Coordinates of C-alpha atoms and ligand atoms in Angstrom, one line a residue:
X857 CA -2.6 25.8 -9.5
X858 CA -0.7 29.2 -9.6
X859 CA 2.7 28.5 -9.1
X860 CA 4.6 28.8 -12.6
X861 CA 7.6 26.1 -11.5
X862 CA 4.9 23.9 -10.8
X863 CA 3.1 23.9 -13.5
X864 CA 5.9 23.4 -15.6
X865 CA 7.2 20.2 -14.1
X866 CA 4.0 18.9 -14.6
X867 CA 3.5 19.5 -17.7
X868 CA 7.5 18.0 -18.1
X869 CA 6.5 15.2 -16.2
X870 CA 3.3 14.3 -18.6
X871 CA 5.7 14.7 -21.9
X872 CA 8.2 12.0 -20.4
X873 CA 6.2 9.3 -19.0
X874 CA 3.7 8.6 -21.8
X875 CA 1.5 5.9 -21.5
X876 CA 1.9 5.8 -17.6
X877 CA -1.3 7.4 -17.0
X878 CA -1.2 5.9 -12.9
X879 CA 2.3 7.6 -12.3
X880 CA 0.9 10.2 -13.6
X881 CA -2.1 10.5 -11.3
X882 CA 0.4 9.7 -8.2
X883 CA 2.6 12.5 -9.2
X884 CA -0.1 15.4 -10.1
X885 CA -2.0 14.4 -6.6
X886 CA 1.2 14.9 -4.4
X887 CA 2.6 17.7 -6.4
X888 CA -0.8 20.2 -6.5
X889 CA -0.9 20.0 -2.8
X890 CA 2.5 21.2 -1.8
X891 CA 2.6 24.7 -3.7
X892 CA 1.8 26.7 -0.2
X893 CA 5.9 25.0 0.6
X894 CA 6.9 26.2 -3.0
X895 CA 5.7 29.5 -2.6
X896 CA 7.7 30.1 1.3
X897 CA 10.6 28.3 -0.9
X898 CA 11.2 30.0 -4.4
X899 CA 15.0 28.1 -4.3
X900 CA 13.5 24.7 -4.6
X901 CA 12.9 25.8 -8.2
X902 CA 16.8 26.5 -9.1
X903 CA 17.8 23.3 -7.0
X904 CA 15.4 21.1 -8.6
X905 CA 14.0 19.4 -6.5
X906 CA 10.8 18.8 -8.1
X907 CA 12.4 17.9 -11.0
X908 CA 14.6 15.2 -8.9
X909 CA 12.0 14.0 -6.8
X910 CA 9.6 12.8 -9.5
X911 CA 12.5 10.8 -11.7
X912 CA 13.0 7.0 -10.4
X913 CA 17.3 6.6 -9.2
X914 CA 16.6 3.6 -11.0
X915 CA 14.6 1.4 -12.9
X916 CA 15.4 -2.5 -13.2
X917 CA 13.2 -4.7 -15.7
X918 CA 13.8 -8.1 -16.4
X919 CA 13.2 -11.7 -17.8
X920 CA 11.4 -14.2 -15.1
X921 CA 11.6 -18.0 -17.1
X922 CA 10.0 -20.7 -14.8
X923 CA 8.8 -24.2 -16.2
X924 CA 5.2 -24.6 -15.3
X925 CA 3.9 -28.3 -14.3
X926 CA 2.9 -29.7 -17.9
X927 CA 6.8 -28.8 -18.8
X928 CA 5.8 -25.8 -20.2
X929 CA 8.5 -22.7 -20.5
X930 CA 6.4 -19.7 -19.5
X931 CA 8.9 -16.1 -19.2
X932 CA 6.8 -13.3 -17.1
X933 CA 8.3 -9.8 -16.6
X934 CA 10.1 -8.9 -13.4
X935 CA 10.3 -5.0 -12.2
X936 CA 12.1 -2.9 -9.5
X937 CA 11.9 0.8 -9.6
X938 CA 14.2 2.2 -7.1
X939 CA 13.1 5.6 -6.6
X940 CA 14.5 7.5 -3.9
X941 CA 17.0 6.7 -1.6
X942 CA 17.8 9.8 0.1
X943 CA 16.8 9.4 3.9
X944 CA 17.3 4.9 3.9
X945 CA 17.7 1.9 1.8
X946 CA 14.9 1.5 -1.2
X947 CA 11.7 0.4 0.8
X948 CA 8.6 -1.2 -0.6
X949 CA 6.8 -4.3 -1.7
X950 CA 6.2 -6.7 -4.3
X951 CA 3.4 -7.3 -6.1
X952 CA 2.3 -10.1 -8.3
X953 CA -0.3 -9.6 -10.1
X954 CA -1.2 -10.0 -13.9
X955 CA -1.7 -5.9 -14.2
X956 CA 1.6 -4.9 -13.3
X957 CA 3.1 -2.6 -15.7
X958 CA 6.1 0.2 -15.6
X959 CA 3.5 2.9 -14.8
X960 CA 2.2 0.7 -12.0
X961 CA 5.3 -0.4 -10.6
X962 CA 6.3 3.6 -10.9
X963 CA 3.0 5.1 -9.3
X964 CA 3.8 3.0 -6.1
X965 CA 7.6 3.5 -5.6
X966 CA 6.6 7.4 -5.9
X967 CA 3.7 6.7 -3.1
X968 CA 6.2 5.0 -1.1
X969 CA 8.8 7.4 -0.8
X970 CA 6.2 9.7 1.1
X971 CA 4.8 6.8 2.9
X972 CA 8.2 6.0 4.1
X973 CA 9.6 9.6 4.8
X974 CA 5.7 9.6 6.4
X975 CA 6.9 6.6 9.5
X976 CA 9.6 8.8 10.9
X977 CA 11.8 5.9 10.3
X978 CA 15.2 5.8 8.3
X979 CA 13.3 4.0 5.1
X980 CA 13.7 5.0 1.0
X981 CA 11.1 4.3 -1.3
X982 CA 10.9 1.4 -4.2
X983 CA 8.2 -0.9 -5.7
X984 CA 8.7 -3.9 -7.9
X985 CA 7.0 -7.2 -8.8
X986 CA 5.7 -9.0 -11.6
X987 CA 2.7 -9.4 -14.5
X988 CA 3.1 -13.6 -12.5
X989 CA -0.2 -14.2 -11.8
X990 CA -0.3 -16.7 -8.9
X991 CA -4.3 -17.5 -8.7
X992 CA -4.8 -20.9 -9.6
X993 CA -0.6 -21.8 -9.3
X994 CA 0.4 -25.0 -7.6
X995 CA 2.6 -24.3 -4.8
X996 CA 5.5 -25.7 -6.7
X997 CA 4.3 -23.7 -9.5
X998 CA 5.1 -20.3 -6.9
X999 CA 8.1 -21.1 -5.7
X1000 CA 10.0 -22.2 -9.4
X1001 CA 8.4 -18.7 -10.0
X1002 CA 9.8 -17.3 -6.6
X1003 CA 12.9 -19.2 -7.2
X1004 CA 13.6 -17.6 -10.7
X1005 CA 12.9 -14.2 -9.7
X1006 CA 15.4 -13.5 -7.0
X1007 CA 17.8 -15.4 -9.1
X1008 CA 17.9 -12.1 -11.2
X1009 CA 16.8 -9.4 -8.0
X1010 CA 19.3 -10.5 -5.9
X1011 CA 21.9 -8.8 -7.6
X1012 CA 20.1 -5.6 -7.0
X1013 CA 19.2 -6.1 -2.7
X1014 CA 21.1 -6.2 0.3
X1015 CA 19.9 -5.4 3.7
X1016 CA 21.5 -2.1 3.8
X1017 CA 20.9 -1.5 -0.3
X1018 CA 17.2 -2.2 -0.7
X1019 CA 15.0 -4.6 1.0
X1020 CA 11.5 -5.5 -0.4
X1021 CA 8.4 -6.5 1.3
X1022 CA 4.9 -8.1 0.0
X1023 CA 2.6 -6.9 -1.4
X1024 CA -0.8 -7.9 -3.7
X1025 CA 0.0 -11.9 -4.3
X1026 CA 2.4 -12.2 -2.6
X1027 CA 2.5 -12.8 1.2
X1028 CA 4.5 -15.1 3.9
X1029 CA 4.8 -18.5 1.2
X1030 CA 6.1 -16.3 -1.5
X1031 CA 8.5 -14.0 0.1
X1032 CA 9.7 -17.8 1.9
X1033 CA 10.6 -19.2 -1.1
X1034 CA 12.0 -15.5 -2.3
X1035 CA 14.8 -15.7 1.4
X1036 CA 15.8 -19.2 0.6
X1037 CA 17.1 -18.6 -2.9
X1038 CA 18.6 -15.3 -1.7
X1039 CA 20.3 -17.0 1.1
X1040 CA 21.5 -20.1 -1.5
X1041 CA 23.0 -17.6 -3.8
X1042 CA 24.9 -15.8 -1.4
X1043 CA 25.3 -18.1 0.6
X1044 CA 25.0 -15.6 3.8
X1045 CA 21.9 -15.8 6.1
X1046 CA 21.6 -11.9 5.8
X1047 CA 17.6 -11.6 7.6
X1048 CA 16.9 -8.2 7.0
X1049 CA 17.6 -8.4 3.5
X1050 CA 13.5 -9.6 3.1
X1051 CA 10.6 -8.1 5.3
X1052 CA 7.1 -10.3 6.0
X1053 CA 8.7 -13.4 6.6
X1054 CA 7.3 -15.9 8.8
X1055 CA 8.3 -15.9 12.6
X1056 CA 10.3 -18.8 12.0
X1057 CA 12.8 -17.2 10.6
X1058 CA 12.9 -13.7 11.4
X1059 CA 9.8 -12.1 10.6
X1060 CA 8.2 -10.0 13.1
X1061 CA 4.9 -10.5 15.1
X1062 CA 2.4 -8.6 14.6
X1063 CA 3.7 -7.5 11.0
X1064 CA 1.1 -9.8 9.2
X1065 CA -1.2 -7.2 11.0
X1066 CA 0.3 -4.1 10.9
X1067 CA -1.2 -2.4 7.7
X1068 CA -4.8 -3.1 8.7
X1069 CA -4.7 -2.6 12.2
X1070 CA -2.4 1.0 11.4
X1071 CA -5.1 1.7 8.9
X1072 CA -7.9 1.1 11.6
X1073 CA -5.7 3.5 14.4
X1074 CA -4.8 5.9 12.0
X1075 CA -8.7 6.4 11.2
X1076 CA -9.8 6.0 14.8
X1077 CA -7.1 8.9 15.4
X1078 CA -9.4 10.9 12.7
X1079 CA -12.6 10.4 14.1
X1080 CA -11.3 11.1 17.4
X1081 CA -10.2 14.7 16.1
X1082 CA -14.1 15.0 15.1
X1083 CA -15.7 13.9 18.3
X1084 CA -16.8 10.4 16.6
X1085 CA -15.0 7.4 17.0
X1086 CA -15.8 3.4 15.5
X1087 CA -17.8 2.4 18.4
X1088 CA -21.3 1.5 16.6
X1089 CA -20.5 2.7 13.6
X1090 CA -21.1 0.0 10.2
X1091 CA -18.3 -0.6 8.2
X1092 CA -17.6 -1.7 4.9
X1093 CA -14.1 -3.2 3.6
X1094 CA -12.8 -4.2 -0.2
X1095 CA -10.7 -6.7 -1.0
X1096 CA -10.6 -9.7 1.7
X1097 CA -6.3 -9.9 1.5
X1098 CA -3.8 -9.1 3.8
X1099 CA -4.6 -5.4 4.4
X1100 CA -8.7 -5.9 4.3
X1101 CA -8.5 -8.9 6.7
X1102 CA -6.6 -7.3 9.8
X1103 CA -8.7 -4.1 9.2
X1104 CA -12.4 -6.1 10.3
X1105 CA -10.4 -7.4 13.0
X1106 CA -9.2 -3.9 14.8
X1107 CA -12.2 -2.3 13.3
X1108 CA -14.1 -5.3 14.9
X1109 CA -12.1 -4.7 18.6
X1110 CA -13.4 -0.9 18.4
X1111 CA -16.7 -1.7 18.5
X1112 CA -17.9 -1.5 14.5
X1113 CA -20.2 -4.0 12.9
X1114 CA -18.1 -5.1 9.4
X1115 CA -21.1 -5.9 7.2
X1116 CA -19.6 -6.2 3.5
X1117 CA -16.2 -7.8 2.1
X1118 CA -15.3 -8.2 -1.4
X1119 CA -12.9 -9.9 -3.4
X1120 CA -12.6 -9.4 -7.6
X1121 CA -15.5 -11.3 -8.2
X1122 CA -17.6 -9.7 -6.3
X1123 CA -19.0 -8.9 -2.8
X1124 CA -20.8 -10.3 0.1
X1125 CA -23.4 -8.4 2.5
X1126 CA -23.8 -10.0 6.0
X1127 CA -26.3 -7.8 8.0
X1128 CA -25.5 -9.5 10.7
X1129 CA -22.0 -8.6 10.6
X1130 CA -19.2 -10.5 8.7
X1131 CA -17.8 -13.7 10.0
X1132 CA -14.1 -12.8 10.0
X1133 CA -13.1 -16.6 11.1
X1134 CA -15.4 -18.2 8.0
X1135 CA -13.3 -14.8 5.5
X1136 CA -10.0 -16.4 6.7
X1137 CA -10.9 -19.5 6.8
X1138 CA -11.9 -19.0 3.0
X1139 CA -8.9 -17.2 2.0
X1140 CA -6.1 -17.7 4.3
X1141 CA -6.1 -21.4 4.0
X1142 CA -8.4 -22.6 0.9
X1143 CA -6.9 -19.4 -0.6
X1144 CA -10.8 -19.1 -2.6
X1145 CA -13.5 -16.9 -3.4
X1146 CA -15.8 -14.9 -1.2
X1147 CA -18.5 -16.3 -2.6
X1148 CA -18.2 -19.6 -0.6
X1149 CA -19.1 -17.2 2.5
X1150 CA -22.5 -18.1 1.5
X1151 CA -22.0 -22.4 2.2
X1152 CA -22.4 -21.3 5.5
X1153 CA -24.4 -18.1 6.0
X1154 CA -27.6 -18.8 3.9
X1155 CA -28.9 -15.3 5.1
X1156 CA -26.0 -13.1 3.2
X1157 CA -26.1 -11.5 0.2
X1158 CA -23.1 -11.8 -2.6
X1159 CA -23.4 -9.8 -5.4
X1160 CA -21.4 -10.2 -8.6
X1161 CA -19.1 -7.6 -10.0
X1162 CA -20.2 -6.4 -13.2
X1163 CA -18.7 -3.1 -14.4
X1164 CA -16.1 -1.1 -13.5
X1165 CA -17.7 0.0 -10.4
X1166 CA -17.7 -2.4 -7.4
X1167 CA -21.3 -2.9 -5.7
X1168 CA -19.6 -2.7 -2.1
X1169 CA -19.5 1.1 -2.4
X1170 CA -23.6 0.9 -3.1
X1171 CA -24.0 -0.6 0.4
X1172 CA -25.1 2.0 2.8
X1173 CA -21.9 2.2 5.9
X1174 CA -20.7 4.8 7.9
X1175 CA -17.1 4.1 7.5
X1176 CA -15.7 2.4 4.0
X1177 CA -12.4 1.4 4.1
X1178 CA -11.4 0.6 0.8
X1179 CA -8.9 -2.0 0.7
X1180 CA -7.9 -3.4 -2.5
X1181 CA -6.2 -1.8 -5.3
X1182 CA -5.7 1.0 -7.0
X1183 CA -9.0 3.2 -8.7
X1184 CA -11.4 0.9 -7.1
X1185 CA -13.4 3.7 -5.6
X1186 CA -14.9 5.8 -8.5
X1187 CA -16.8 9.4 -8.7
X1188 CA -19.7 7.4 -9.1
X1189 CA -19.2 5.0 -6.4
X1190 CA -17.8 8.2 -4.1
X1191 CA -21.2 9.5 -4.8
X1192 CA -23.4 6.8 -3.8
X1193 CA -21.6 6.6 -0.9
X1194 CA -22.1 10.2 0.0
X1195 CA -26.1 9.8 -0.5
X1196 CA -25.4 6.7 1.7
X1197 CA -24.5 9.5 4.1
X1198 CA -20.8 8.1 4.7
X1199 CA -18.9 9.9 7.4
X1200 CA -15.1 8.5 6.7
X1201 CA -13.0 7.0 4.0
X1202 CA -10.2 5.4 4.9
X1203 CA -7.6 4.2 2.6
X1204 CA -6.1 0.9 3.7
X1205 CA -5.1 0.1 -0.9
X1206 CA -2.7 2.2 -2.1
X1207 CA -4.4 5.4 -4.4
X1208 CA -7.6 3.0 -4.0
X1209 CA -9.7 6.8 -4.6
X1210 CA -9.5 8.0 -8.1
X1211 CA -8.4 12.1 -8.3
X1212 CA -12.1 12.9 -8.7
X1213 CA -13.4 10.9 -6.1
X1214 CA -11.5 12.2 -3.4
X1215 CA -11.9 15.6 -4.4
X1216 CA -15.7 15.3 -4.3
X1217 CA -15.5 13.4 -0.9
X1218 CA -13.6 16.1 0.5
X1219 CA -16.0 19.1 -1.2
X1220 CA -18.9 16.7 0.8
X1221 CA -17.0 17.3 4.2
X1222 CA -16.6 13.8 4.0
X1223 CA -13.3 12.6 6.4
X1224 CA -10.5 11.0 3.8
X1225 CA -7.6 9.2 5.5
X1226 CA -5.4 9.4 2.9
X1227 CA -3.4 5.6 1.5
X1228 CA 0.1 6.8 1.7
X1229 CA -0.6 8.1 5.8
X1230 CA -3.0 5.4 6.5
X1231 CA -1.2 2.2 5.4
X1232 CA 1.8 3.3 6.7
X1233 CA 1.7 0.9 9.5
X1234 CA 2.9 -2.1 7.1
X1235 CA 6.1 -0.4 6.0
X1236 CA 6.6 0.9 9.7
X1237 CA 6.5 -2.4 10.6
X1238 CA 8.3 -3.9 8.3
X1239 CA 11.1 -1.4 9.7
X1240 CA 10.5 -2.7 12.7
X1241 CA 11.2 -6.5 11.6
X1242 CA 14.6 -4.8 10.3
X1243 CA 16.0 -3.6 13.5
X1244 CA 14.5 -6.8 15.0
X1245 CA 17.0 -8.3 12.6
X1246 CA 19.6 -6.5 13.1
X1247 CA 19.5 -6.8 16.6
X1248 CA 18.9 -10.2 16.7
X1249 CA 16.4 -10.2 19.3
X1250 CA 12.5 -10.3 19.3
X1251 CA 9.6 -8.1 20.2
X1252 CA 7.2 -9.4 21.6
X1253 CA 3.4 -8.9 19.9
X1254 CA 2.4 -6.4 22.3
X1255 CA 5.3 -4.2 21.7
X1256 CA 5.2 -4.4 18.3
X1257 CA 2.0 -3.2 18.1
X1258 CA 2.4 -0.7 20.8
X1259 CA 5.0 0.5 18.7
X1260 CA 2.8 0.7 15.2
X1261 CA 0.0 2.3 17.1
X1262 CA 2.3 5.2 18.6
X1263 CA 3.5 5.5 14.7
X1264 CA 0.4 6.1 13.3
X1265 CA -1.0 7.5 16.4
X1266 CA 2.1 10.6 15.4
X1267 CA 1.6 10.2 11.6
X1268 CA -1.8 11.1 12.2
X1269 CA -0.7 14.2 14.5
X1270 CA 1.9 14.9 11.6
X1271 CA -0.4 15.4 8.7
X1272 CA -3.4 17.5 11.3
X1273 CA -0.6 19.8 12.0
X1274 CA 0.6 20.8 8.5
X1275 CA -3.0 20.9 7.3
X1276 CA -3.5 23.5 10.2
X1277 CA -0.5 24.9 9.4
X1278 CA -1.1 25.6 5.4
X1279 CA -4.6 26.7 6.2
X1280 CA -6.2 23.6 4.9
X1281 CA -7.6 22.0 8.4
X1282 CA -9.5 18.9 7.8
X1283 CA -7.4 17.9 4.6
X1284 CA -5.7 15.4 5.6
X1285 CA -4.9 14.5 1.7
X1286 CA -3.1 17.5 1.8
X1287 CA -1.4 17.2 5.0
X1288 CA -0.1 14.2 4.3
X1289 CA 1.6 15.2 1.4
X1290 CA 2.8 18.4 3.0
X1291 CA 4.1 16.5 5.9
X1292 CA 6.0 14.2 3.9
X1293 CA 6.9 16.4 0.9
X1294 CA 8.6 19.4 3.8
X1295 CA 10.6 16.0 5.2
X1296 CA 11.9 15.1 1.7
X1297 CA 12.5 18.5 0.3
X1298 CA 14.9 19.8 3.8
X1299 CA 16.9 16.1 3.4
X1300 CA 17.6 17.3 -0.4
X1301 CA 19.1 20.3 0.1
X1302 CA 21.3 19.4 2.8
X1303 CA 22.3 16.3 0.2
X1304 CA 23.3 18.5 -2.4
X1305 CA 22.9 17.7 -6.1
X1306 CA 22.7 13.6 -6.2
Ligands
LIG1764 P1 -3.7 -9.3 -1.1 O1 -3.2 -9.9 -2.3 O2 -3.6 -10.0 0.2 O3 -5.3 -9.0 -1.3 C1 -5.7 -8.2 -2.3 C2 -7.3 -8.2 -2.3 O4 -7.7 -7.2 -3.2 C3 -7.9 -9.5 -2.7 O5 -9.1 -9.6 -2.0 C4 -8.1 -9.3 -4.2 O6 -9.1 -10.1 -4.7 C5 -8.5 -7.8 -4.2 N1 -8.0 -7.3 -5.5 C6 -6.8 -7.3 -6.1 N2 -6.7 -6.7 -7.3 C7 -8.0 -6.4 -7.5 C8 -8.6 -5.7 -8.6 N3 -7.9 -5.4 -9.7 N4 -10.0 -5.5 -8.5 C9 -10.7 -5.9 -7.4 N5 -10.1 -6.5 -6.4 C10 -8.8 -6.7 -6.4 O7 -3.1 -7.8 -1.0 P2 -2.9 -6.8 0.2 O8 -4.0 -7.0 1.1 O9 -1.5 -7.0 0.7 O10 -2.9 -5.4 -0.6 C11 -4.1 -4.7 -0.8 C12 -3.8 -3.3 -1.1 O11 -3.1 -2.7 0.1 C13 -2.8 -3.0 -2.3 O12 -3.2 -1.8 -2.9 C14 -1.5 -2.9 -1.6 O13 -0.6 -2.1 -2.4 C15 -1.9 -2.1 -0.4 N6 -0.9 -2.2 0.7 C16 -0.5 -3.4 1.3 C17 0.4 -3.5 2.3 C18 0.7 -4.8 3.0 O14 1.4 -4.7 4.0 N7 0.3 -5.9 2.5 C19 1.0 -2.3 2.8 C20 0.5 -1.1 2.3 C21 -0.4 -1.1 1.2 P3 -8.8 -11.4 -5.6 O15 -8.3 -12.4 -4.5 O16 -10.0 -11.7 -6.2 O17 -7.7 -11.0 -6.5

């Protein structure tokens, strides 16, 4: 890095967020790419704006008390970092899982607001959740801890102040329970105020979808611009949630063979090519572990999860698609992979690549759809259940997807143009962020100082 402004708000960036070491990894991979903007724009350094752009507009932490079914009192943690607001209301999921922390919590708001500004669509970026962990919950269990929750976020939402989404643990039962005791308190049946609901009550079809089958036509988009495409091709997924699921089945309807899935045990090998009914059978409704893919398929393989690295990434797959969580995909797995003779990466998790492994992905000539342009589809989509809402009228699942594909079909377009532009063609890491960080930067200065 050469340029002196950025530089220093780096180095600001590390003295002020100790401890948050995946913030810090969101923020240094966005901010190395755009310098080529800060050098054609020397007054972004007197207005701030990297300055602004990396500090959260808010940060809301709070106590989550819920009585488990012994009687027991337990209090969890409840977050929402509200980071940018600057071209729509706050924007972004909720997770529940038992690693969420402030850095967490902060490293995906940041994400989002380029994801969002990413969409073309008038959304803000946010994150929040909880350390809740909902495996192994009764289903009154989830919604005392749903319940409890919004009785504190509520304050904080509003259909036109901040409206969150799912995320990891937390799907179409949680964010159920999460509308009804919004609606309660406020007494106000207020439907964009929540996206992901179920299509009962104002969710949108096709959004249970969206992320995956974006992910699989932002990457199809990718190939395409390489004269290769899914048709043939073996793929391999992690994680075998929300995102993972819908990205077998678009990958499926392209023409690949899926052969592994994982989950955080461990991960299954089906040479024949995964059975996607048996993965949501397993997980959708028994809401268990991959393992039990083997009751029925004697012939696959599972393979426990040992160290840090997760086998999938030793499987030998023309497209990997990792689909998880954050850091999942290693140097060292990113290497196997490349001796593998991998093609494309395609990130359907948010920041699923660790800073080294995409770098040496990339160096290998290897294709990297970047998370924050790849899983934009979900967001997107969730903006579409919004103006669904606020029209009061339905899509039908046909338009909603045609919809989500033209999105990422022009995200796509968005971030090949700005890597052509900057001279970094086939960077699509880097177009991305220029794309989104060119958006974000002209909406600022015409803001002023806010
Ligand atoms: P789900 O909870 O539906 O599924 C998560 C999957 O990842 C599960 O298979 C889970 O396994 C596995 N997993 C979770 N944590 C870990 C871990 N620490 N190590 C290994 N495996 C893990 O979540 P989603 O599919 O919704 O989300 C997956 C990723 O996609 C996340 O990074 C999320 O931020 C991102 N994303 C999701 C969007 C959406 O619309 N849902 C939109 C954009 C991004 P197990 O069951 O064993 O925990």
């Amino acid at each position: 890095m050469a340029n002196v402004y950025l530089e220093k708000v780096l180095e600001q960036v590390k003295i002020n967020n100790p401890n948050e070491p995946e913030f810090l990894q969101a923020v240094k991979e966005v901010l190395s790419t755009v310098e080529p903007i800060l050098d054609n724009h020397k007054e972004y350094e007197k207005l701030a704006i990297l300055e602004r752009i990396v500090e959260p507009e808010r940060i809301i932490t709070f106590r989550v008390p819920w009585v488990n079914d012994n009687g027991k009192i337990i209090v969890n943690r409840g977050y929402r970092v509200q980071f940018n607001s600057l071209i729509g209301p706050y924007k972004g999921g909720l997770r529940f899982h038992p690693t969420v922390n402030q850095s967490i919590m902060k490293f995906l708001g940041f994400e989002q607001i380029f994801k969002n500004a990413l969409t073309g669509l008038p959304i803000g970026g946010a994150k929040g959740g909880s350390d809740f962990d909902p495996k192994g919950k009764s289903d009154t269990e989830i919604m005392k801890f749903c319940q409890s929750f919004m009785t504190e976020l509520y304050r904080h939402i509003g259909q036109d102040v901040d409206v969150p989404a799912g995320d990891i643990g937390v799907g179409a039962r949680e964010i159920g329970y999460m509308f009804g005791q919004y609606k309660r308190i406020r007494n106000a049946y207020e439907g964009g105020v929540l996206t992901g609901k179920a299509i009962s009550y104002g969710g949108s079809l096709a959004r249970k979808e969206a992320t995956g089958y974006g992910l699989v036509f932002y990457v199809r988009e990718m190939l395409k611009a390489h004269e290769s495409s899914f048709n043939g091709k073996t793929v391999t997924i992690s994680g075998s949630g929300n995102v993972a699921i819908y990205a077998a089945e678009k990958a499926i309807a392209h023409g690949a063979k899926v052969v592994a899935m994982s989950d955080s045990n461990g991960c299954i090998y089906d040479f024949k090519g995964i059975d996607l009914d048996l993965i949501k059978e397993i997980k959708e409704v028994k809401r268990g572990r991959i393992s039990e893919y083997l009751d029925k398929h004697y012939d696959a393989v599972y393979t426990e999860r040992t160290g840090v690295d997760s086998p999938i990434w030793e499987i030998k797959t023309d497209i990997a698609l990792p689909c998880a969580t954050q850091n999942e995909l290693t140097l060292n797995s990113a290497k196997m992979l490349v001796e593998n003779g991998v093609l494309a990466v395609g990130e359907g998790a948010n920041m699923p690549c660790t800073q080294e492994a995409t770098d040496y992905l990339l160096e290998k000539g290897v294709l990297v759809a970047p998370a924050k342009a790849a899983n934009a589809g979900g967001v997107a989509t969730s903006a579409i259940e919004m103006s669904q809402n606020s029209m009061r009228f339905y899509y039908t699942f046909e338009e909603v997807e045609a919809k989500l594909e033209r999105i990422m079909v022009n995200i796509f377009n968005s971030c090949k143009e700005n890597a052509d532009k900057y001279g970094c063609s086939g960077n699509y890491v880097a177009g991305a962020n220029l794309a989104a960080f060119d958006k974000l930067a002209t909406a600022m200065v015409a803001q002023g100082v806010v």
